[in-house]
JSON list of C-alpha atoms in Angstrom, two decimals:
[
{"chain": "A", "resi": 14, "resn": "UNK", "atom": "CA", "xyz": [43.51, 26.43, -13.61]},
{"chain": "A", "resi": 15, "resn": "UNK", "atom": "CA", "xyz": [41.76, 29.01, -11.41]},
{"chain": "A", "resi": 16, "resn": "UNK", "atom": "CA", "xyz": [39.02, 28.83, -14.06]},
{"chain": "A", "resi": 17, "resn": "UNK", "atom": "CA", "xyz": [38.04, 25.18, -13.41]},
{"chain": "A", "resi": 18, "resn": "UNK", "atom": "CA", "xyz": [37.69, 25.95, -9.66]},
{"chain": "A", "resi": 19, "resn": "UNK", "atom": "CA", "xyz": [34.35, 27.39, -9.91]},
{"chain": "A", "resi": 20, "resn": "UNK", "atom": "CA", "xyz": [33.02, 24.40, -12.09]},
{"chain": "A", "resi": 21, "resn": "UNK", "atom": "CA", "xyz": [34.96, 21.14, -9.93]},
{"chain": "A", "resi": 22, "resn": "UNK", "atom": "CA", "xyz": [33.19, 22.99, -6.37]},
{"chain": "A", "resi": 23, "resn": "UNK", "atom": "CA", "xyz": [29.61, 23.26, -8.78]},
{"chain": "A", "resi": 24, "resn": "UNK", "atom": "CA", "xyz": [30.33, 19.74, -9.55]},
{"chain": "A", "resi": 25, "resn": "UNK", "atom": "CA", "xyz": [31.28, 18.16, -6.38]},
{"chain": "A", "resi": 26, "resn": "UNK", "atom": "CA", "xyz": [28.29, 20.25, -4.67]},
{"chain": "A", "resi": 27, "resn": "UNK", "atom": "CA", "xyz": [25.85, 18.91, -7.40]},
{"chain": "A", "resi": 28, "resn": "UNK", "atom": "CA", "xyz": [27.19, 15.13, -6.35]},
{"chain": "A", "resi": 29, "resn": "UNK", "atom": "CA", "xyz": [26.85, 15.82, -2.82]},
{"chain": "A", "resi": 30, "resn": "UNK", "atom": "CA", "xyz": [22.94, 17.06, -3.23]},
{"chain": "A", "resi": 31, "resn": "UNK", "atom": "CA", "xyz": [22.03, 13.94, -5.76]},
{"chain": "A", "resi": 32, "resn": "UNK", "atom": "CA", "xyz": [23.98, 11.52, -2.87]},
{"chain": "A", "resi": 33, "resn": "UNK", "atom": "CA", "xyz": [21.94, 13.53, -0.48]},
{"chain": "A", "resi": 34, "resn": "UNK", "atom": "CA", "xyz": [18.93, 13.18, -2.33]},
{"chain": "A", "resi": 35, "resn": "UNK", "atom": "CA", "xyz": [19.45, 9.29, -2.96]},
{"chain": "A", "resi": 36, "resn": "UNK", "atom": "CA", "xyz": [20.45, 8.62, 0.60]},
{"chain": "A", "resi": 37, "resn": "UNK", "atom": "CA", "xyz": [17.39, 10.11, 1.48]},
{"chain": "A", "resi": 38, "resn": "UNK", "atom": "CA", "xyz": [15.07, 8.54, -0.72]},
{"chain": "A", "resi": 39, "resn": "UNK", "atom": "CA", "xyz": [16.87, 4.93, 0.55]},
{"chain": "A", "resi": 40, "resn": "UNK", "atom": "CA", "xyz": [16.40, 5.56, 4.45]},
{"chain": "A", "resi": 41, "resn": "UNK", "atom": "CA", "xyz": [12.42, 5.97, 3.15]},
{"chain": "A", "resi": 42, "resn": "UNK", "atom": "CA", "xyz": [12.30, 3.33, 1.89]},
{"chain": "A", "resi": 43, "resn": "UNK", "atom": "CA", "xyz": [14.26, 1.36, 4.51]},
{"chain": "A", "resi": 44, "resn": "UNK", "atom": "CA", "xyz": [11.99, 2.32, 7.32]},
{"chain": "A", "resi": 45, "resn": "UNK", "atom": "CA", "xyz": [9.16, 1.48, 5.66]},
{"chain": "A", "resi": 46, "resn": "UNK", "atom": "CA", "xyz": [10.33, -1.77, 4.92]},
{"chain": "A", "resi": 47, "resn": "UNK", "atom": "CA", "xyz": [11.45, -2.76, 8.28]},
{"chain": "A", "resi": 48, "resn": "UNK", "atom": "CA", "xyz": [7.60, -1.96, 9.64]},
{"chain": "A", "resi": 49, "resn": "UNK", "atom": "CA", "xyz": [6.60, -4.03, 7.54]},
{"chain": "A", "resi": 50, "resn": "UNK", "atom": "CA", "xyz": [8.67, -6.70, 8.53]},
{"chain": "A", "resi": 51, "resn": "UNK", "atom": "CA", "xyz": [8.02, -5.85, 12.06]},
{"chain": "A", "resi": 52, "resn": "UNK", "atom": "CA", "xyz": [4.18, -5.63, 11.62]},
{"chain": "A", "resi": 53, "resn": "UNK", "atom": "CA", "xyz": [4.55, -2.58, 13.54]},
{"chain": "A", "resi": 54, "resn": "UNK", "atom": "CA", "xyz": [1.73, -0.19, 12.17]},
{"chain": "A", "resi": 55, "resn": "UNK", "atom": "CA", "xyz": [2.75, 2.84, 13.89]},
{"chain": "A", "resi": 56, "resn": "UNK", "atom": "CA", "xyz": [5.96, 2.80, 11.89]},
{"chain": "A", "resi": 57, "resn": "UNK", "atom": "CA", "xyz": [4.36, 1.89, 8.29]},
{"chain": "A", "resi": 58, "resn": "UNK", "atom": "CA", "xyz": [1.84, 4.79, 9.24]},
{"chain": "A", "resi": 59, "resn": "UNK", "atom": "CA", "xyz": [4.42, 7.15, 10.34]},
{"chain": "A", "resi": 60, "resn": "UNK", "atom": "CA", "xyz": [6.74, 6.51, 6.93]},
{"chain": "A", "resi": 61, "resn": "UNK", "atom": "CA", "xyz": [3.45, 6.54, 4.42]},
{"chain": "A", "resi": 62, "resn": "UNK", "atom": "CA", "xyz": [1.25, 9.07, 2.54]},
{"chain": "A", "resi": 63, "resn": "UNK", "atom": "CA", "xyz": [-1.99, 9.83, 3.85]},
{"chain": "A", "resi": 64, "resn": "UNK", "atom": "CA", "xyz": [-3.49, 8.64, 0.58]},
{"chain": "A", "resi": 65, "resn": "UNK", "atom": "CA", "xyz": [-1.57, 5.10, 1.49]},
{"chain": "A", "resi": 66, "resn": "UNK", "atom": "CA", "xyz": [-2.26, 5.24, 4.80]},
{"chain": "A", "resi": 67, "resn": "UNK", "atom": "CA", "xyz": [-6.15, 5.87, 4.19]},
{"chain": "A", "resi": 68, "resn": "UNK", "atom": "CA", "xyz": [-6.11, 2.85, 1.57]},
{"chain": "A", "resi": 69, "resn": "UNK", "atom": "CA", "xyz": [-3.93, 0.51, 2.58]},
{"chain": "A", "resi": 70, "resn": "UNK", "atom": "CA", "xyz": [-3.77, 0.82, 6.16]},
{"chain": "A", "resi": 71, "resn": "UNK", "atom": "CA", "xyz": [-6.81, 2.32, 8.03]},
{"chain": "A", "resi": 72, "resn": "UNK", "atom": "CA", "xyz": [-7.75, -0.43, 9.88]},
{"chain": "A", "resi": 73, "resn": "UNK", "atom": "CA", "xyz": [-6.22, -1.85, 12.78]},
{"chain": "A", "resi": 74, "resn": "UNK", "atom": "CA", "xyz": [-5.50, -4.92, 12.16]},
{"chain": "A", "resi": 75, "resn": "UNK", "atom": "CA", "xyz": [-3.58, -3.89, 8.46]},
{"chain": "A", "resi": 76, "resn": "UNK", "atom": "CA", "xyz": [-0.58, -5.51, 9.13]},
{"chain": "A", "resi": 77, "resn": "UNK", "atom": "CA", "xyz": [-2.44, -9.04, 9.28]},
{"chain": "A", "resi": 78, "resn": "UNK", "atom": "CA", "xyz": [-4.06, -8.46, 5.62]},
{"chain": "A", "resi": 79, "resn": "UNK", "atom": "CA", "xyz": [-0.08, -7.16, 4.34]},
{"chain": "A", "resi": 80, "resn": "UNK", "atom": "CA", "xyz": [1.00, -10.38, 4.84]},
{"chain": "A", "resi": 81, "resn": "UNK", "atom": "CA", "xyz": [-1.50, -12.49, 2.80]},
{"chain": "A", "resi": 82, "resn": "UNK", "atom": "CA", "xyz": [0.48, -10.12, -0.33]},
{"chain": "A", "resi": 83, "resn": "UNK", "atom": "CA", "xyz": [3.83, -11.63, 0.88]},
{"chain": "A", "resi": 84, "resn": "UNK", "atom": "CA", "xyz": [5.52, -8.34, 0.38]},
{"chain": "A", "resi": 85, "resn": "UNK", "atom": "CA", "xyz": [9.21, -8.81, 0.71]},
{"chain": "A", "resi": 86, "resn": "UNK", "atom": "CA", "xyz": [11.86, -7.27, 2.70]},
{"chain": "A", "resi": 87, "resn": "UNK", "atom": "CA", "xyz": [15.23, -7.60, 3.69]},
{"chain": "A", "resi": 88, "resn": "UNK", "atom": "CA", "xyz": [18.13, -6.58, 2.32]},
{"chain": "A", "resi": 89, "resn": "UNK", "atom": "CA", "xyz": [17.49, -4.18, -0.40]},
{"chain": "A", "resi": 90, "resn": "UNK", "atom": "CA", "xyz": [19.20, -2.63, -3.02]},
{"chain": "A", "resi": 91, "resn": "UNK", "atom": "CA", "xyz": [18.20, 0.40, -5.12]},
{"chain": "A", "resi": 92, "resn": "UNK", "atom": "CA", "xyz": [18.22, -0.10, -8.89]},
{"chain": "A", "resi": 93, "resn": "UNK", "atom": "CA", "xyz": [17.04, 3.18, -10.08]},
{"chain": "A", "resi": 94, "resn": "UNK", "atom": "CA", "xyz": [15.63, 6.68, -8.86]},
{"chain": "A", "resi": 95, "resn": "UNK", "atom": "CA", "xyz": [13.14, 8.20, -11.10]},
{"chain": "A", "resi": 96, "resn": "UNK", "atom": "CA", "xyz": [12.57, 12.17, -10.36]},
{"chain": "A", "resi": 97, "resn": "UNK", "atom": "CA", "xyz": [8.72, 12.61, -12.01]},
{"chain": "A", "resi": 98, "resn": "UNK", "atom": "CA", "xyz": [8.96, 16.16, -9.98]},
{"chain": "A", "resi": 99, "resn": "UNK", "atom": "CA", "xyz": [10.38, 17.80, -7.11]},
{"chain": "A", "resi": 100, "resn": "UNK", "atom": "CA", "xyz": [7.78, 16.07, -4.60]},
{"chain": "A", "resi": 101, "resn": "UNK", "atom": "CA", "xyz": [7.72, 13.03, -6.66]},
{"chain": "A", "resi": 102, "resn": "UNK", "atom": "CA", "xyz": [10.14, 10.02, -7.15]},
{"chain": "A", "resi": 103, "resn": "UNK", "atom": "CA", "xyz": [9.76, 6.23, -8.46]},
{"chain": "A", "resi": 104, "resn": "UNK", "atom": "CA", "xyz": [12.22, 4.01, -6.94]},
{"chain": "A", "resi": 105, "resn": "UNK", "atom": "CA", "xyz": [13.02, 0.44, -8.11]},
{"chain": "A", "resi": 106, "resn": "UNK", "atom": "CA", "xyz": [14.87, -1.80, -5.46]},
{"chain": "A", "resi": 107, "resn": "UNK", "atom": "CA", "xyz": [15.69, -5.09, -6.06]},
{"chain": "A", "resi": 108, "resn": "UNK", "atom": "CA", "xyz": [15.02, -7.39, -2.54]},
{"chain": "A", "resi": 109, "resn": "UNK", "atom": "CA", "xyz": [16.83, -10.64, -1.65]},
{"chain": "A", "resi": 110, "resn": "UNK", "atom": "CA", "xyz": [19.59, -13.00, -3.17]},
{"chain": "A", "resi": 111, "resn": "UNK", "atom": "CA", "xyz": [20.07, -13.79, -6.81]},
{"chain": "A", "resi": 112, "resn": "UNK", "atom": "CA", "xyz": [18.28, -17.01, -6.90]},
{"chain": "A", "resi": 113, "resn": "UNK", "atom": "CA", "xyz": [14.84, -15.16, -5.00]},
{"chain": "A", "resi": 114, "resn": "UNK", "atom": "CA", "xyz": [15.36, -11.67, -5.90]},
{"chain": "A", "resi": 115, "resn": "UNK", "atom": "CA", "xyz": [12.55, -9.34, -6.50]},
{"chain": "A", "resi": 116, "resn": "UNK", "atom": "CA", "xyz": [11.68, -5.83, -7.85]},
{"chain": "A", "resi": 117, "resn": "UNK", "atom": "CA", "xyz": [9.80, -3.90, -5.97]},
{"chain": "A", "resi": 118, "resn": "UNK", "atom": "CA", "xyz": [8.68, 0.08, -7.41]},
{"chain": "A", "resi": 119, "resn": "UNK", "atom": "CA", "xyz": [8.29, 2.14, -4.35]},
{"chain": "A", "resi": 120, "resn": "UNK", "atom": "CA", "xyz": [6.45, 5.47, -4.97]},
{"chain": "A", "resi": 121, "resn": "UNK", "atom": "CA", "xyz": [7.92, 8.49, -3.20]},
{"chain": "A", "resi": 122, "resn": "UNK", "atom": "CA", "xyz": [6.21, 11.90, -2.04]},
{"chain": "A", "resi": 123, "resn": "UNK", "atom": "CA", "xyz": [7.58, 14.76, -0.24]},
{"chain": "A", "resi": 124, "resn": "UNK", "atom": "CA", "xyz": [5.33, 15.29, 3.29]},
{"chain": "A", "resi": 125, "resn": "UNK", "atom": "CA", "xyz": [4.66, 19.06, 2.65]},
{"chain": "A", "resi": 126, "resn": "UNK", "atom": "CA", "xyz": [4.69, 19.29, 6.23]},
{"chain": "A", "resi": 127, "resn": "UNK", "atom": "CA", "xyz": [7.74, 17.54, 7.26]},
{"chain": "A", "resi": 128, "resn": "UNK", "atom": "CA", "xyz": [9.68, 17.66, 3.90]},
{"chain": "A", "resi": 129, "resn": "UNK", "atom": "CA", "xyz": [10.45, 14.12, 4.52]},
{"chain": "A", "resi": 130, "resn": "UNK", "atom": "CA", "xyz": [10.01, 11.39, 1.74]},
{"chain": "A", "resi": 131, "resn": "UNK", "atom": "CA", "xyz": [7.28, 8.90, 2.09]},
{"chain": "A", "resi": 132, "resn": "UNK", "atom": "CA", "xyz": [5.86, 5.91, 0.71]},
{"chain": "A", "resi": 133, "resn": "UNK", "atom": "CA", "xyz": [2.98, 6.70, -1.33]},
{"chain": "A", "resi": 134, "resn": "UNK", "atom": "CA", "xyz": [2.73, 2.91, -3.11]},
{"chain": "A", "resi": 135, "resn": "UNK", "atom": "CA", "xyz": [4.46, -0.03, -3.75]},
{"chain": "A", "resi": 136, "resn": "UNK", "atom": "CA", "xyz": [4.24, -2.16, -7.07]},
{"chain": "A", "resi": 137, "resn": "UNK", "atom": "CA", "xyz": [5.79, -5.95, -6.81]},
{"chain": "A", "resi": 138, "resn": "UNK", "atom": "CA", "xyz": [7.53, -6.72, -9.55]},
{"chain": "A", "resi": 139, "resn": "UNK", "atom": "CA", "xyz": [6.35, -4.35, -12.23]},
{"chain": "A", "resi": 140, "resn": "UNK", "atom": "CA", "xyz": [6.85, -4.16, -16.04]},
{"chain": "A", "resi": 141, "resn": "UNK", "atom": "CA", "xyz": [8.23, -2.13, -18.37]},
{"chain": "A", "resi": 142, "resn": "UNK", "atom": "CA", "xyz": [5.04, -2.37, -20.85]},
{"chain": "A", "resi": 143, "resn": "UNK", "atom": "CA", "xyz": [3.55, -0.61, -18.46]},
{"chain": "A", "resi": 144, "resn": "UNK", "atom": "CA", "xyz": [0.75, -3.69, -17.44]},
{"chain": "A", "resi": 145, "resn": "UNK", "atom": "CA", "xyz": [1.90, -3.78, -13.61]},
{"chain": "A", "resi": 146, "resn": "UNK", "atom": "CA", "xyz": [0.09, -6.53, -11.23]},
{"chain": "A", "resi": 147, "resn": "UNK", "atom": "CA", "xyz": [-2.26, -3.76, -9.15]},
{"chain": "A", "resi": 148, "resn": "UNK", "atom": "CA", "xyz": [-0.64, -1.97, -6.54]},
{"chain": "A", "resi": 149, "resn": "UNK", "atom": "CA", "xyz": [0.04, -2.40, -2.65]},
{"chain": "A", "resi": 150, "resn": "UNK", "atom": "CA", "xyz": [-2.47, 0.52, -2.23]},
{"chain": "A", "resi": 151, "resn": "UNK", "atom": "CA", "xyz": [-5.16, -0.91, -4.72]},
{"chain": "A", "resi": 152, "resn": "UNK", "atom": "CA", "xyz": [-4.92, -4.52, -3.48]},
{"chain": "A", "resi": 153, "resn": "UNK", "atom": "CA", "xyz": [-5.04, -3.30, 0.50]},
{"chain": "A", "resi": 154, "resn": "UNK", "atom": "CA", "xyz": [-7.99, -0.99, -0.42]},
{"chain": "A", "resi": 155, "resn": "UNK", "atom": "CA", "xyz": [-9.68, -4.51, -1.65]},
{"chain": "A", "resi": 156, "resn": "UNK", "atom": "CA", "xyz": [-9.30, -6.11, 1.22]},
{"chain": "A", "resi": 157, "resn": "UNK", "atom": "CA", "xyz": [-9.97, -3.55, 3.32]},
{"chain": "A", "resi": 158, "resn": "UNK", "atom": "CA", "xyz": [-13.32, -3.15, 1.99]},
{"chain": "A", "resi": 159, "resn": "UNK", "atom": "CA", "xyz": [-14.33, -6.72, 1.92]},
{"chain": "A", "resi": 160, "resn": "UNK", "atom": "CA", "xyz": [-12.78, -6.90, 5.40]},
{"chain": "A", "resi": 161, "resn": "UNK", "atom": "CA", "xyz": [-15.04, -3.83, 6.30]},
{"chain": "A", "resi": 162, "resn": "UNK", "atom": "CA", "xyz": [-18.35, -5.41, 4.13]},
{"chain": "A", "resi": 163, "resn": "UNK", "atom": "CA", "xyz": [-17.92, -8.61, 6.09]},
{"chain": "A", "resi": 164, "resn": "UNK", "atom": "CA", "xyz": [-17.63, -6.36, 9.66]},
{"chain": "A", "resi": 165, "resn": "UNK", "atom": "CA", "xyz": [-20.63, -4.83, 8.45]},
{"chain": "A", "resi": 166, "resn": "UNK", "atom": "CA", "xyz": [-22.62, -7.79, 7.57]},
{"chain": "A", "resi": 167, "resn": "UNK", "atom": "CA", "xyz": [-22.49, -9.62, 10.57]},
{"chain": "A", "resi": 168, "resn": "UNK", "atom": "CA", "xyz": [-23.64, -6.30, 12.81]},
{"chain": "A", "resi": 169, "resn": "UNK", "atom": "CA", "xyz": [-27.23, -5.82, 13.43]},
{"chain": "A", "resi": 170, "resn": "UNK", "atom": "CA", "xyz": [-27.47, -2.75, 11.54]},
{"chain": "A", "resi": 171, "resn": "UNK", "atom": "CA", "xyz": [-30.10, -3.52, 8.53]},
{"chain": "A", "resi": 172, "resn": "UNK", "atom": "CA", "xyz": [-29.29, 0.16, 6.73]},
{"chain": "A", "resi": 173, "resn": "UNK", "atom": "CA", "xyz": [-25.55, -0.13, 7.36]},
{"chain": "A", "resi": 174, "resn": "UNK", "atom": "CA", "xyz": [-26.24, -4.03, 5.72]},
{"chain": "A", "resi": 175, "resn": "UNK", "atom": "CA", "xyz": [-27.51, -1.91, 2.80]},
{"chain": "A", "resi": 176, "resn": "UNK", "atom": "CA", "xyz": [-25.43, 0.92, 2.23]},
{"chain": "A", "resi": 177, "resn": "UNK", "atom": "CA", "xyz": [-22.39, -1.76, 1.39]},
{"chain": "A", "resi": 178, "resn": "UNK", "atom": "CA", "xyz": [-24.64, -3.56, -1.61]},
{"chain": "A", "resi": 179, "resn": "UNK", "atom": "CA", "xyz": [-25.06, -1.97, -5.38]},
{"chain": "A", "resi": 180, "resn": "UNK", "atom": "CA", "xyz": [-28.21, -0.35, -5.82]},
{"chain": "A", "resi": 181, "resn": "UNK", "atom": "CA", "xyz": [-29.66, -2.60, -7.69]},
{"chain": "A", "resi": 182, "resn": "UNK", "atom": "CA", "xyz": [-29.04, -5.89, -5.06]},
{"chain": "A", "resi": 183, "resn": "UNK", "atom": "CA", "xyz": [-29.77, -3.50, -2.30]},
{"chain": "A", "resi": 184, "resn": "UNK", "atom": "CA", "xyz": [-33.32, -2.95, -4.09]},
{"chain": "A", "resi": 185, "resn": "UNK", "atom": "CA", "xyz": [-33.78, -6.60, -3.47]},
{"chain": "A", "resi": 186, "resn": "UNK", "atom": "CA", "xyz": [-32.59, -6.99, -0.19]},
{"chain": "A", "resi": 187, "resn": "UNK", "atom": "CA", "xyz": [-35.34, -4.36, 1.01]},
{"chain": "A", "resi": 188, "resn": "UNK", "atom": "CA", "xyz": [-38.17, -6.36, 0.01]},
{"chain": "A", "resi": 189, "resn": "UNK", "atom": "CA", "xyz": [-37.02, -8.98, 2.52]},
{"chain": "A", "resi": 190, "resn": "UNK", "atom": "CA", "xyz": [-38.61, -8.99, 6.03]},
{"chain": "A", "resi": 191, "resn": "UNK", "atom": "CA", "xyz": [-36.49, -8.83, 8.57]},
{"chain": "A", "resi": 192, "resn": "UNK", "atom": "CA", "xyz": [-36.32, -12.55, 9.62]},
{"chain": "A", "resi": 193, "resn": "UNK", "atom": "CA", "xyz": [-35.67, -13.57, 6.12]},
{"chain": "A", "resi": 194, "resn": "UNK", "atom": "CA", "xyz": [-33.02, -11.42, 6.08]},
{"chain": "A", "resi": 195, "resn": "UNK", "atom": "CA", "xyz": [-31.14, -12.13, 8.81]},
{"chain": "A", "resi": 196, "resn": "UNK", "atom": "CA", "xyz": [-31.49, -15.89, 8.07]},
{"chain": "A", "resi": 197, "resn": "UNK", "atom": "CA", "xyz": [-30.05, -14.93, 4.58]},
{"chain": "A", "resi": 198, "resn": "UNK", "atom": "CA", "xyz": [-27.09, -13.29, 7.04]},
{"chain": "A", "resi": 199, "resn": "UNK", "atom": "CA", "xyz": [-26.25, -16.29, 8.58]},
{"chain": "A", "resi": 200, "resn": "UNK", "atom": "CA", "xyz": [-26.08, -18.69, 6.02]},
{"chain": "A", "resi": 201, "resn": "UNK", "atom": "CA", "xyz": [-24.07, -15.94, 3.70]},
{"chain": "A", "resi": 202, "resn": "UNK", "atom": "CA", "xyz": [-21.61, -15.64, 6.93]},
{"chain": "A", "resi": 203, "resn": "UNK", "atom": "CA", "xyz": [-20.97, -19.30, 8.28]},
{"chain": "A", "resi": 204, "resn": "UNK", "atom": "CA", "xyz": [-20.28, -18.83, 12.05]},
{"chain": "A", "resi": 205, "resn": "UNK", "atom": "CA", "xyz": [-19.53, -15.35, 12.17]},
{"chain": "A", "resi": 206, "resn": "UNK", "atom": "CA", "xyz": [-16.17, -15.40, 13.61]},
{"chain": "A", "resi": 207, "resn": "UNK", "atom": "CA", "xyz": [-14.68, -11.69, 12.09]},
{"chain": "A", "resi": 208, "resn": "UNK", "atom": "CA", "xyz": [-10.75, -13.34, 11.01]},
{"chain": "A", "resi": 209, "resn": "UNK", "atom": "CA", "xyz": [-11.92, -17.10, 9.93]},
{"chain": "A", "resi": 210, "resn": "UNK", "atom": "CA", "xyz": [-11.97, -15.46, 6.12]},
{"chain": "A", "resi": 211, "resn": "UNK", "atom": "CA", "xyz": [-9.25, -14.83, 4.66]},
{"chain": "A", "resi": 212, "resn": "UNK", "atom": "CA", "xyz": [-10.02, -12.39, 1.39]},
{"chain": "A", "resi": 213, "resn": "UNK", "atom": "CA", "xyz": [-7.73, -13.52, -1.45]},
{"chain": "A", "resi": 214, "resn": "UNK", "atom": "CA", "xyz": [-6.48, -9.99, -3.12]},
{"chain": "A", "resi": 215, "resn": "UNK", "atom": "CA", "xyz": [-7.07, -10.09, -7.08]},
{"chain": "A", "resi": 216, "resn": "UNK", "atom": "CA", "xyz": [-8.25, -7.27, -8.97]},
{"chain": "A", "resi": 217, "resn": "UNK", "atom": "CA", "xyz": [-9.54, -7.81, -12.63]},
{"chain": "A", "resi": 218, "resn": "UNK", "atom": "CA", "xyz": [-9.40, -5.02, -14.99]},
{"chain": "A", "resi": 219, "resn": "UNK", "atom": "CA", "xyz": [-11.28, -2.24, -13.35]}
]
């Protein structure tokens, strides 16, 4: 009997870290969601990566674009907890009733300064074969940039014009005098009001 202490107290400690662990890894996610559902940006920021928060939510108005991917919160449940290391966890929570539910893969780091966990990405509804719609991160980073190209294009800055085009349509552009090209500006921009487009996030292959 006095032989199985030592191995019930390693056992019930061992269950008390993993519910510690998983706890955790839930409140993470939890706080994260309800910024998101809040819009508040301070929060997402304050519960993400800095590789998330420098792709998916560097501008200002972030929370806006978030919406147009209808990310869902609410009531969540966690499904599984994948450990891929000790500052690395995969997370799949299933969101809403029966009828509406989806999956959701939340990507978990460790902050190496605060140990906290933190959202690093977020997949909706991804599949086992392994061919996942693109990410929170990659989609946000789209429209982000076009967000940023379209800020860019209707400034008055020729060079900053430039340095969003490829090389080779950039090589074209230059050989345009100025008037042309701003006329070619405002009939490629409409009336230049900065949230009157409304980027549609798809990603095709690479």
């Amino acid at each position: 009997m006095r032989l199985n202490l030592p191995i019930r107290f390693c056992a019930a400690s061992l269950i008390m870290v993993v519910g510690c662990a998983n706890l955790m890894t839930k409140q993470a996610i939890e706080r994260f969601s309800t910024g998101l559902q809040e819009q508040d940006l301070d929060r997402l920021r304050e519960y993400s990566s800095q590789d998330f928060e420098t792709r998916a939510l560097r501008t200002a108005g972030a929370t806006q674009d978030l919406k147009i991917l209808k990310v869902p919160t609410g009531k969540l449940k966690i499904d599984s907890v994948e450990t891929v290391d000790d500052h690395v966890r995969k997370v799949v929570v299933k969101v809403g009733e029966k009828e509406q539910q989806r999956t959701l893969e939340y990507r978990l780091t460790r902050d190496r300064r605060t140990a906290q966990w933190v959202v690093d990405d977020v997949t909706l509804d991804p599949r086992p074969d392994g061919e996942s719609p693109p990410s929170i991160a990659e989609q946000m980073d789209l429209l982000l940039s076009a967000r940023e190209f379209l800020d860019e294009w209707r400034g008055e800055d020729r060079d900053a014009k430039l340095a969003r085009c490829t090389e080779d349509f950039r090589g074209v552009l230059e050989t345009l005098p100025p008037k042309w090209m701003d006329r070619l500006m405002q009939q490629t921009m409409g009336d230049g009001r900065p949230r009157t487009a409304r980027p549609e996030a798809r990603i095709n292959g690479d």
